[in-house]
């Protein structure tokens, strides 16, 4: 196997033999193919894509490059997970994991950190004082068996080829490649040993894929990979043309998720949690259809069991939450300021990208992977698209670590909230499409 020959063939759009692709990837794992050669290969894939059989080989090698989560223990119920492609204000995992567990599923949730302008479940969980997202697989399994859900980050043992390729993609501008995203996400999910999987593919300015056609293509590719491997998988295409819910920023989002688990919180956020839990119930075979799943998820959420289960999960993973306090004992930013509207009008759009980058500017997200983040900072919106407002009405509250940060946050809010004189165009429906295996 001569690496540069394989790179040249992919560069020129030729089909690769599966054996040579296998040898190339294995040689990378062994160190015989370098990062420079792999970076060139990834760029060739970015431009020329992967044929279905090539994608399948990549998925398999990524998956078996590490350990598979063993199905140990005797807790009954299908193993089902939910994965989001990333958005702004997306804290659904915190509600959906205990909700699905309460509905009889076993949820081994493996999540990621914030990426670019999007937030990550791990960063949100770590804003809970003491919460450990790095736990040995044995302990993870113990929590899963006791509580029905457990939440960790990708461990060193799971899909190490993905971790290495992802780091390389991150610095070579090759992240937004549909086959590479498909292989990256599905190899990790397949390593979890699941029965069912629900993919929340975000669409809009705040998502990695802003065009519906691209999101649909990604959803179809991921569903196809899962289905051919015997996994019951469904993708939901959901709106990210505005932030989800009202809170954006790690601890603020955990608080909003806890409010939702307490039967409160913004309607769009709650509706998406119910939808995703319903799809999980169908994928896991505990509901006959989405309608039944929705009814059960709504009823289960209202009864309060998922809140109690999340508290037990947090406690089992070292997190200290106080449900008797309105802030749940989460860290609070020392400075807050209300940003008011400068004119009368209708809220025509709320740009998730401006607020996602606003959180980074306040120190709540990263510009380098090794950066510490401040979990306290962010925004809580006071308006939604379509609201009619008068000059001076509050648009959002900025939460900042410093007094100077308040002005930075205020300008992000002013940039994000667009006012129109007349009626505003309708935002995207919360759930745009569903792709089934
Ligand atoms: N999330 C992943 O895990 N991988 C990607 O490639 C993109 C998003």
Coordinates of N, CA and C and ligand atoms in Angstrom, one line a residue, residues 62 83-86 111-113 115 118 154 162 166 169 174-189 208 218, ligand 1:
X62 N -13.6 2.7 12.4 CA -13.7 3.7 13.5 C -14.3 3.0 14.7
X83 N -29.0 11.5 19.8 CA -27.8 12.3 19.5 C -28.2 13.6 18.7
X84 N -27.7 14.7 19.1 CA -28.0 15.9 18.3 C -26.7 16.4 17.6
X85 N -26.9 16.9 16.4 CA -25.8 17.4 15.6 C -25.3 18.7 16.1
X86 N -25.9 19.3 17.1 CA -25.4 20.5 17.7 C -26.1 21.8 17.4
X111 N -21.9 11.9 25.3 CA -22.0 13.2 24.7 C -20.7 13.9 24.4
X112 N -20.8 15.1 23.8 CA -19.6 15.8 23.4 C -19.6 17.2 24.1
X113 N -18.4 17.9 23.8 CA -18.3 19.2 24.3 C -18.8 20.2 23.3
X115 N -18.8 22.8 20.4 CA -18.0 22.8 19.2 C -18.4 24.0 18.4
X118 N -21.7 26.1 18.9 CA -22.7 25.3 19.5 C -22.3 24.8 20.9
X154 N -17.0 10.9 25.5 CA -16.4 9.8 24.8 C -15.1 9.5 25.5
X162 N -11.8 7.8 15.5 CA -12.7 9.0 15.3 C -12.0 10.2 16.0
X166 N -11.0 13.4 14.1 CA -11.8 14.6 14.4 C -10.9 15.8 14.7
X169 N -9.5 17.0 11.5 CA -10.5 17.7 10.7 C -10.7 19.1 11.3
X174 N -12.0 20.5 7.6 CA -12.7 19.4 6.9 C -13.8 18.8 7.8
X175 N -14.3 19.5 8.8 CA -15.4 19.1 9.6 C -16.7 19.0 8.8
X176 N -17.1 20.0 8.1 CA -18.4 19.9 7.4 C -18.5 19.0 6.2
X177 N -18.1 17.8 6.3 CA -18.2 16.9 5.2 C -19.2 15.8 5.6
X178 N -20.2 15.7 4.8 CA -21.3 14.8 5.2 C -20.9 13.3 5.5
X179 N -20.1 12.7 4.6 CA -19.6 11.3 4.9 C -18.8 11.3 6.2
X180 N -17.9 12.3 6.4 CA -17.1 12.3 7.6 C -17.9 12.5 8.9
X181 N -18.9 13.4 8.8 CA -19.8 13.6 10.0 C -20.5 12.3 10.2
X182 N -21.0 11.7 9.2 CA -21.8 10.4 9.3 C -21.0 9.3 10.0
X183 N -19.7 9.1 9.5 CA -18.9 8.1 10.1 C -18.5 8.4 11.5
X184 N -18.3 9.7 11.8 CA -17.8 10.1 13.1 C -19.0 9.8 14.1
X185 N -20.2 10.3 13.8 CA -21.3 10.1 14.8 C -21.7 8.6 14.9
X186 N -21.9 8.0 13.7 CA -22.4 6.6 13.8 C -21.4 5.6 14.4
X187 N -20.1 5.8 14.1 CA -19.2 4.8 14.7 C -19.3 4.9 16.2
X188 N -19.4 6.1 16.8 CA -19.5 6.2 18.3 C -20.8 5.6 18.8
X189 N -21.9 5.9 18.1 CA -23.2 5.4 18.5 C -23.3 3.9 18.4
X208 N -24.7 23.3 12.1 CA -23.6 23.2 11.2 C -24.1 23.1 9.8
X218 N -27.7 14.3 5.2 CA -26.9 13.7 6.4 C -27.8 12.7 7.2
Ligands
LIG1 N1 -20.3 15.5 15.9 C1 -19.4 14.4 15.9 O1 -19.4 13.6 16.8 N2 -18.7 14.3 14.7 C2 -18.8 15.2 13.7 O2 -18.1 15.0 12.7 C3 -19.6 16.3 13.8 C4 -20.4 16.4 15.0

